[in-house]
Amino acid sequence: MGRKFVAVVGRPNVGKSTLFNKLAGKRIAIVDDKPGVTRDRIYAKAEWLQHEFTLIDTGGIEPKADDIILAQMRRQALIAIETCDVIMFVVDGKLGMTDADNEVALMLRKSGKPVVLVVNKLEKRSEEANLYEFYNLGLGTPIPISATQALGLGDMLDEVVAHFDDVAEEDEDENVVRVAFMGKPNVGKSSLINRLIGEERNIVSSIPGTTRDAVDSYLETEEGQFILIDTAGIRRKSKIKEVIERYSVIRSFAAIEKADVCVLMIDATEGVTDQDEKIIGFAHEQSKALMVIVNKWDLIEKDNNTFEKFKKDIQQDLKFAPYVKFLFISALTGQRANKVMKVVKECYESYNKRISTGVINEVVSQAVLMNEPPIVSNNRLKIYYATQVATKPPTFVFFVNNPQLLHFSYRRYLENQLRNAFGFEGTGIKLIFRERK
Ligand code: GDP
Ligand code: GDP
């Protein structure tokens, strides 16, 4: 089952960031009375009653004029409808209902997506009467909360996760590898996909009723069966650059979530952008299989060192994911394009690899012998036993005396030892530490 996406939508100043931070369990954004404060958080992981989900903040800028607010809210709602499973629509219970609330409610209703209507800033019982006018939005029972006081959040989350069961699971064929192609507009995604699938562009799904223009194509080669997900289509016109960027990043997140292998395409003439780092950071956090394609290699003037230097620079930018596989291609001339699916397959094989428990424990005891865990507050981590509990991504559970004693550098050491022994090139892996009961 894929991780669910929950969008937070609402007018500026209704308290979205405050709520977002409360739910994410830590302050990751600046909440400020002054509008216009730059904030750059897009997603946070959250957990409620055994449900893990990703919260997506569709906002991002603070427009001042009313008409811009409305235009931006429409866009936010669109992003949420397109990419998320459940939408939390936040309104201001102190201020009361506004025209913009009405407009957005209409869009959300039409979309048929599950919506949880959240009325914020209701600290006092006496203010609960303010709740009733929001029934007029036609989005069901409004839920009173106070984000600052953390009141009502439990009821709200119950409502959110109750909708998870309604969300249809897409049919998943175990034998088909899902590959998402990401990267900024014009990097060459469509050119490459067209080259890979040749004439028979075989459209397997375009979801009706949404404006989604990511198109999935089916490809069968000697390497296997694949669905190629093109996350193009971010060329909508907007005067607000930040909105467009956020839109494309959120959309990429949604594609990553569904993919086995994530392919980030980088323009050789531009290098790694902030947006690229966000995307690859998210794929890394989700422990997906990961490949970087440097495209437009034909435009680079080369000498003997060009390739190594390029690779080094990119690896430096992406040093949090040193396992990434690289390929330098030209989608235009076709140079090395025939290698793409081979490398994708290698990444997938790592992602799907299973190691037997006996062998893992040999490697782990050897690792501990060579380099004992450091002493933390007079105590030392003891690893009793390790086992691989899942593939896609490879997930290892270490049973230990006390997970608190794990230092992050030792976690990295163990991951490196597993990687040295078993490869796992081209994929993230997950290490979980549990107390042995
Ligand atoms: P956003 O623009 O929707 O992200 O709103 P913010 O989270 O930045 O909050 C806007 C303002 O509303 C800030 O001054 C917050 O302190 C305030 N605020 C947020 N939540 C509550 C609440 O539950 N009660 C009250 N009284 N104020 C709140
Ligand atoms: P997308 O927006 O990522 O799907 O990018 P497109 O596939 O539409 O390509 C954008 C532009 O870059 C087009 O004009 C392509 O012909 C050009 N392009 C794509 N790949 C290459 C390449 O490898 N080399 C060169 N020189 N141009 C390329």
XYZ file of C-alpha atoms and ligand atoms in Angstrom:
493
model
C 0.000 0.000 0.000
C 1.408 3.371 -0.987
C 1.873 6.094 1.511
C -1.078 8.460 1.550
C -0.830 12.151 0.735
C -2.838 14.661 2.721
C -2.977 18.237 1.447
C -3.456 21.298 3.615
C -5.381 23.975 1.725
C -6.718 27.334 2.907
C -6.455 31.099 2.745
C -3.358 32.889 4.000
C -3.402 33.462 7.767
C -5.972 30.837 8.662
C -3.260 28.966 10.537
C -2.069 26.359 8.036
C 1.589 26.590 9.006
C 0.801 26.456 12.682
C -1.272 23.340 12.120
C 1.299 21.838 9.806
C 4.010 22.260 12.418
C 1.893 20.796 15.178
C 1.120 17.764 13.076
C 4.675 17.308 11.936
C 5.633 17.197 15.585
C 8.316 19.777 15.290
C 8.652 23.341 14.220
C 9.922 23.184 10.708
C 8.577 26.438 9.416
C 8.489 29.984 10.582
C 5.151 31.228 11.784
C 5.071 34.950 11.817
C 2.394 37.586 12.084
C 3.900 39.428 9.173
C 2.754 38.141 5.835
C 5.453 37.646 3.256
C 7.835 35.690 5.449
C 9.626 33.253 3.259
C 8.826 29.727 4.136
C 9.964 26.728 2.365
C 8.559 23.578 3.675
C 6.494 21.504 1.366
C 5.977 18.218 3.095
C 6.229 16.534 6.456
C 5.777 13.012 7.620
C 2.963 12.434 10.062
C 1.563 9.473 11.910
C -1.803 8.740 13.495
C -3.221 5.418 14.728
C -0.838 3.198 12.779
C -1.319 5.292 9.658
C 1.735 6.964 8.272
C 1.110 9.665 5.771
C 2.754 12.612 4.091
C 1.355 16.059 4.716
C 1.678 18.392 1.785
C 1.480 22.126 2.170
C 0.154 23.492 -1.085
C 0.682 27.134 -0.084
C 4.015 28.795 -0.199
C 3.610 32.465 -0.896
C 1.616 35.198 0.717
C -0.191 37.230 -1.862
C -1.667 40.456 -0.616
C -4.307 41.524 -3.101
C -7.617 39.693 -2.866
C -7.783 38.714 -6.512
C -4.364 37.130 -6.307
C -5.374 35.296 -3.176
C -8.296 33.807 -4.985
C -6.232 32.846 -8.014
C -3.665 31.226 -5.816
C -6.240 29.360 -3.779
C -7.671 27.913 -6.954
C -4.232 26.728 -7.890
C -3.605 25.256 -4.450
C -6.874 23.413 -4.612
C -5.963 22.075 -8.046
C -2.626 20.770 -6.831
C -4.323 19.153 -3.893
C -7.018 17.565 -6.008
C -4.527 16.247 -8.518
C -1.902 14.864 -6.254
C -3.387 14.086 -2.840
C -5.638 11.412 -1.395
C -7.367 13.470 1.275
C -7.676 17.247 1.548
C -7.770 19.228 4.795
C -9.505 22.494 4.033
C -8.680 24.983 6.782
C -10.850 28.047 7.446
C -10.703 30.770 10.078
C -13.361 30.411 12.765
C -12.664 33.824 14.241
C -13.027 35.633 10.963
C -15.936 33.629 9.618
C -16.708 32.463 6.118
C -15.358 34.403 3.133
C -16.119 34.421 -0.595
C -12.805 32.757 -1.302
C -13.749 29.908 1.049
C -16.928 29.453 -0.940
C -15.142 29.326 -4.271
C -12.632 26.778 -3.115
C -15.313 24.666 -1.468
C -17.100 24.506 -4.803
C -13.974 23.219 -6.565
C -13.292 20.679 -3.870
C -16.870 19.435 -3.953
C -16.774 18.989 -7.705
C -13.570 16.983 -7.509
C -15.191 14.269 -5.442
C -12.018 13.953 -3.336
C -12.484 13.338 0.385
C -12.340 16.664 2.200
C -12.040 17.296 5.922
C -13.324 20.763 6.770
C -11.281 22.217 9.614
C -12.349 25.384 11.423
C -9.320 26.833 13.186
C -8.825 29.373 15.966
C -11.687 28.115 18.112
C -10.024 28.134 21.531
C -13.108 29.001 23.529
C -16.338 27.115 23.922
C -18.180 30.403 23.503
C -16.827 30.652 19.970
C -18.198 27.326 18.836
C -21.335 28.995 17.500
C -19.041 30.303 14.737
C -18.849 26.761 13.497
C -22.329 26.534 12.114
C -22.100 28.890 9.165
C -19.437 26.609 7.691
C -22.037 23.916 7.125
C -23.015 26.111 4.181
C -19.832 25.104 2.370
C -21.425 21.739 1.698
C -18.346 19.821 2.788
C -19.879 17.940 5.675
C -19.437 18.491 9.370
C -16.936 21.218 10.202
C -14.406 20.180 12.821
C -13.437 22.828 15.387
C -9.764 23.028 16.310
C -7.234 25.384 17.746
C -3.884 24.867 16.100
C -2.008 27.017 18.601
C -3.540 25.226 21.611
C -3.504 21.806 19.908
C -7.206 21.366 20.614
C -9.381 19.049 18.538
C -6.485 17.666 16.511
C -7.273 14.070 17.458
C -10.843 14.234 16.179
C -9.613 15.907 13.052
C -7.008 13.200 12.394
C -9.559 10.446 13.034
C -11.603 11.977 10.271
C -8.600 12.201 7.933
C -7.463 8.602 8.345
C -11.050 7.330 8.117
C -10.931 8.396 4.469
C -7.806 6.368 3.707
C -9.837 3.215 3.309
C -12.030 4.839 0.667
C -9.084 5.668 -1.509
C -8.955 3.152 -4.298
C -5.715 1.247 -4.566
C -4.364 1.124 -8.062
C -3.984 -2.304 -9.548
C -0.430 -3.314 -9.123
C 1.147 -5.950 -11.228
C 4.174 -7.305 -9.381
C 6.031 -7.909 -12.630
C 5.792 -4.406 -13.947
C 8.421 -1.929 -12.808
C 7.195 1.615 -12.348
C 9.714 4.228 -13.421
C 9.146 7.946 -12.809
C 11.032 10.439 -14.972
C 11.545 13.695 -13.162
C 13.309 16.938 -13.782
C 12.587 20.476 -14.704
C 10.711 21.468 -17.836
C 12.805 21.182 -21.003
C 15.373 18.851 -19.519
C 14.375 16.257 -22.110
C 11.938 13.900 -20.364
C 9.534 13.579 -23.265
C 12.338 13.301 -25.793
C 13.865 10.426 -23.864
C 10.604 8.618 -23.240
C 9.628 8.943 -26.875
C 12.965 7.529 -27.891
C 12.599 4.616 -25.466
C 9.139 3.634 -26.573
C 9.644 4.468 -30.219
C 6.606 4.753 -32.393
C 4.264 2.704 -30.320
C 3.551 5.154 -27.608
C 1.143 3.063 -25.674
C -0.896 5.097 -23.260
C -2.066 2.939 -20.417
C -3.683 5.461 -18.211
C -4.713 9.017 -18.146
C -6.923 9.639 -15.213
C -10.229 11.114 -16.322
C -11.787 14.008 -14.517
C -8.548 15.609 -13.498
C -6.220 17.948 -15.269
C -3.340 15.589 -14.651
C -1.105 15.581 -17.652
C 1.438 13.112 -16.463
C 1.150 10.320 -18.960
C 2.060 6.729 -18.314
C 3.463 4.605 -21.101
C 4.001 0.881 -21.247
C 7.307 -0.514 -22.385
C 8.426 -4.089 -22.819
C 12.073 -4.854 -23.539
C 14.417 -7.768 -22.938
C 14.975 -6.231 -19.507
C 11.326 -6.689 -18.585
C 8.056 -4.817 -18.413
C 7.934 -1.186 -17.389
C 5.535 1.658 -16.910
C 7.208 4.946 -17.656
C 5.712 7.893 -15.832
C 6.363 11.244 -17.400
C 5.954 14.052 -14.906
C 5.995 16.710 -17.602
C 3.287 19.225 -18.123
C 4.386 21.897 -15.726
C 4.345 24.462 -18.418
C 1.189 26.177 -17.260
C 1.374 29.870 -17.440
C 1.554 31.659 -14.176
C 2.962 34.950 -13.125
C 3.983 33.466 -9.846
C 7.158 31.475 -10.308
C 7.183 30.015 -6.788
C 3.766 28.510 -7.317
C 4.827 26.795 -10.495
C 7.936 25.379 -8.850
C 6.046 24.145 -5.850
C 3.474 22.654 -8.126
C 6.058 20.719 -10.070
C 7.840 19.534 -6.941
C 4.632 18.285 -5.309
C 3.675 16.536 -8.479
C 7.068 14.857 -8.599
C 6.592 13.748 -4.985
C 3.340 12.073 -5.921
C 5.059 10.309 -8.821
C 7.961 9.209 -6.598
C 5.535 7.730 -4.134
C 4.091 5.440 -6.775
C 7.366 4.570 -8.474
C 9.852 1.774 -7.918
C 12.667 3.533 -9.728
C 13.026 7.316 -9.772
C 14.990 8.811 -12.609
C 16.039 12.393 -12.146
C 17.079 14.081 -15.358
C 19.575 16.901 -15.142
C 20.495 19.301 -17.910
C 24.250 19.016 -18.523
C 24.400 22.690 -19.355
C 22.836 23.701 -16.033
C 23.839 21.186 -13.380
C 21.885 20.344 -10.226
C 19.237 22.903 -9.212
C 17.578 23.426 -5.807
C 14.476 21.832 -7.173
C 16.460 18.771 -8.257
C 17.862 18.469 -4.742
C 14.385 18.602 -3.212
C 13.140 15.905 -5.514
C 16.058 13.606 -4.997
C 15.953 14.297 -1.251
C 12.373 13.098 -1.142
C 13.154 9.973 -3.189
C 16.064 9.290 -0.847
C 13.844 9.662 2.230
C 11.382 7.214 0.764
C 14.293 4.837 0.061
C 13.406 4.453 -3.594
C 15.659 3.137 -6.324
C 17.393 6.159 -7.716
C 19.162 7.059 -10.919
C 20.444 10.353 -12.279
C 20.559 10.945 -16.007
C 22.653 13.829 -17.201
C 21.056 14.763 -20.502
C 22.131 17.022 -23.370
C 25.636 15.653 -23.095
C 26.000 16.511 -26.788
C 26.042 20.223 -25.871
C 29.098 19.947 -23.638
C 32.533 20.573 -25.026
C 34.638 17.784 -23.724
C 38.219 16.976 -22.966
C 39.719 14.037 -21.074
C 38.596 15.248 -17.673
C 35.120 16.548 -18.432
C 33.269 13.401 -17.520
C 35.043 12.800 -14.216
C 34.767 16.420 -13.214
C 31.063 16.525 -14.007
C 30.392 13.370 -12.130
C 32.319 14.623 -9.107
C 30.411 17.915 -9.029
C 27.050 16.193 -9.180
C 28.044 13.637 -6.579
C 29.058 16.509 -4.350
C 25.615 18.093 -4.738
C 23.919 14.780 -4.059
C 26.276 13.484 -1.404
C 23.432 12.430 0.867
C 22.648 9.721 -1.683
C 26.039 8.305 -2.691
C 24.499 5.101 -4.036
C 22.827 6.853 -6.983
C 23.624 5.442 -10.411
C 24.619 7.839 -13.168
C 24.292 7.856 -16.902
C 25.339 10.603 -19.297
C 23.238 10.648 -22.421
C 21.832 12.663 -25.249
C 18.159 12.090 -25.812
C 18.548 14.100 -29.010
C 21.334 12.137 -30.717
C 20.562 8.915 -28.927
C 24.021 8.596 -27.422
C 23.858 5.930 -24.668
C 20.047 6.168 -24.621
C 20.007 2.423 -25.218
C 21.651 1.965 -21.806
C 18.880 3.672 -19.871
C 16.590 0.709 -19.279
C 19.547 -1.524 -18.453
C 20.581 0.803 -15.635
C 16.967 1.227 -14.522
C 16.759 -2.551 -14.274
C 19.967 -2.730 -12.214
C 18.573 -0.170 -9.781
C 15.357 -2.142 -9.566
C 17.211 -5.382 -8.870
C 18.946 -3.743 -5.925
C 15.605 -2.392 -4.750
C 14.106 -5.858 -4.902
C 17.108 -7.771 -3.499
C 16.766 -10.100 -0.532
C 19.638 -11.282 1.662
C 19.347 -14.290 3.909
C 19.353 -13.730 7.649
C 22.410 -15.915 8.237
C 24.568 -13.919 5.872
C 23.346 -10.586 7.247
C 24.292 -11.584 10.766
C 27.749 -12.689 9.665
C 28.322 -9.273 8.146
C 26.863 -7.454 11.137
C 28.915 -9.343 13.727
C 32.007 -8.780 11.642
C 31.178 -5.081 11.461
C 30.727 -4.869 15.224
C 34.016 -6.711 15.809
C 35.900 -4.304 13.583
C 34.311 -1.222 15.050
C 32.413 -1.390 18.312
C 29.478 0.970 18.863
C 30.592 4.035 20.813
C 29.679 4.451 24.467
C 26.724 6.768 24.932
C 26.043 7.995 28.504
C 27.924 5.093 30.069
C 26.144 2.573 27.977
C 26.885 0.756 24.779
C 24.559 -0.296 21.997
C 24.319 -4.077 21.709
C 23.087 -5.620 18.502
C 21.569 -9.043 19.091
C 20.299 -9.888 15.722
C 19.458 -8.402 12.326
C 17.137 -9.518 9.593
C 15.740 -8.240 6.319
C 12.008 -7.828 6.731
C 11.084 -6.436 3.317
C 12.192 -5.625 -0.201
C 11.153 -2.617 -2.315
C 12.918 -1.002 -0.523
C 15.263 -3.414 1.254
C 14.396 -2.972 4.906
C 16.481 -4.294 7.766
C 15.469 -4.578 11.379
C 18.199 -4.619 14.031
C 17.160 -5.935 17.433
C 19.168 -4.092 20.059
C 19.322 -3.476 23.796
C 18.266 0.149 23.485
C 17.682 2.076 20.249
C 18.419 5.368 22.077
C 22.065 4.329 22.214
C 22.398 4.419 18.452
C 24.531 7.268 17.222
C 23.792 8.458 13.685
C 27.384 7.909 12.662
C 27.124 4.278 13.744
C 23.917 3.901 11.771
C 25.788 5.193 8.737
C 28.634 2.799 9.445
C 26.250 -0.162 9.530
C 24.557 0.951 6.333
C 27.942 1.216 4.643
C 28.920 -2.240 5.824
C 25.707 -3.708 4.420
C 26.320 -1.871 1.176
C 29.959 -3.032 0.978
C 28.882 -6.611 1.485
C 25.746 -6.745 -0.634
C 25.879 -3.894 -3.138
C 22.486 -2.249 -3.193
C 23.827 0.182 -5.770
C 21.122 2.419 -7.132
C 18.720 2.047 -4.248
C 18.013 3.495 -0.860
C 17.791 1.002 2.006
C 16.045 1.300 5.343
C 17.512 0.427 8.719
C 15.141 0.111 11.663
C 16.339 -0.346 15.237
C 14.056 -2.065 17.739
C 14.439 -2.958 21.334
C 14.482 -6.697 21.868
C 11.707 -7.509 24.257
P -1.090 30.398 7.336
O -0.837 31.639 6.546
O -2.425 29.799 6.992
O 0.011 29.404 7.250
O -1.254 30.868 8.865
P -0.194 30.850 10.093
O -0.021 29.475 10.609
O 1.012 31.590 9.656
O -1.010 31.664 11.174
C -1.467 32.981 10.937
C -1.724 33.662 12.263
O -2.808 33.016 12.950
C -0.538 33.617 13.231
O -0.480 34.846 13.885
C -0.897 32.492 14.177
O -0.309 32.668 15.446
C -2.414 32.624 14.240
N -3.040 31.341 14.591
C -2.779 30.129 14.051
N -3.526 29.174 14.649
C -4.281 29.794 15.587
C -5.225 29.347 16.553
O -5.530 28.146 16.676
N -5.801 30.283 17.342
C -5.491 31.601 17.240
N -6.093 32.439 18.054
N -4.577 32.065 16.370
C -3.966 31.180 15.555
P 10.730 17.934 -21.173
O 10.056 19.239 -20.916
O 11.610 17.552 -20.025
O 9.818 16.831 -21.576
O 11.744 18.214 -22.379
P 11.581 17.886 -23.929
O 11.788 16.449 -24.193
O 10.318 18.491 -24.418
O 12.839 18.655 -24.517
C 12.975 20.073 -24.431
C 13.900 20.577 -25.528
O 15.230 20.084 -25.330
C 13.489 20.107 -26.916
O 13.709 21.167 -27.802
C 14.425 18.950 -27.202
O 14.662 18.771 -28.569
C 15.686 19.384 -26.490
N 16.496 18.227 -26.061
C 16.067 17.137 -25.391
N 17.103 16.293 -25.163
C 18.203 16.871 -25.703
C 19.585 16.491 -25.807
O 20.025 15.436 -25.334
N 20.422 17.365 -26.426
C 19.983 18.540 -26.963
N 20.874 19.308 -27.546
N 18.692 18.918 -26.896
C 17.809 18.101 -26.280
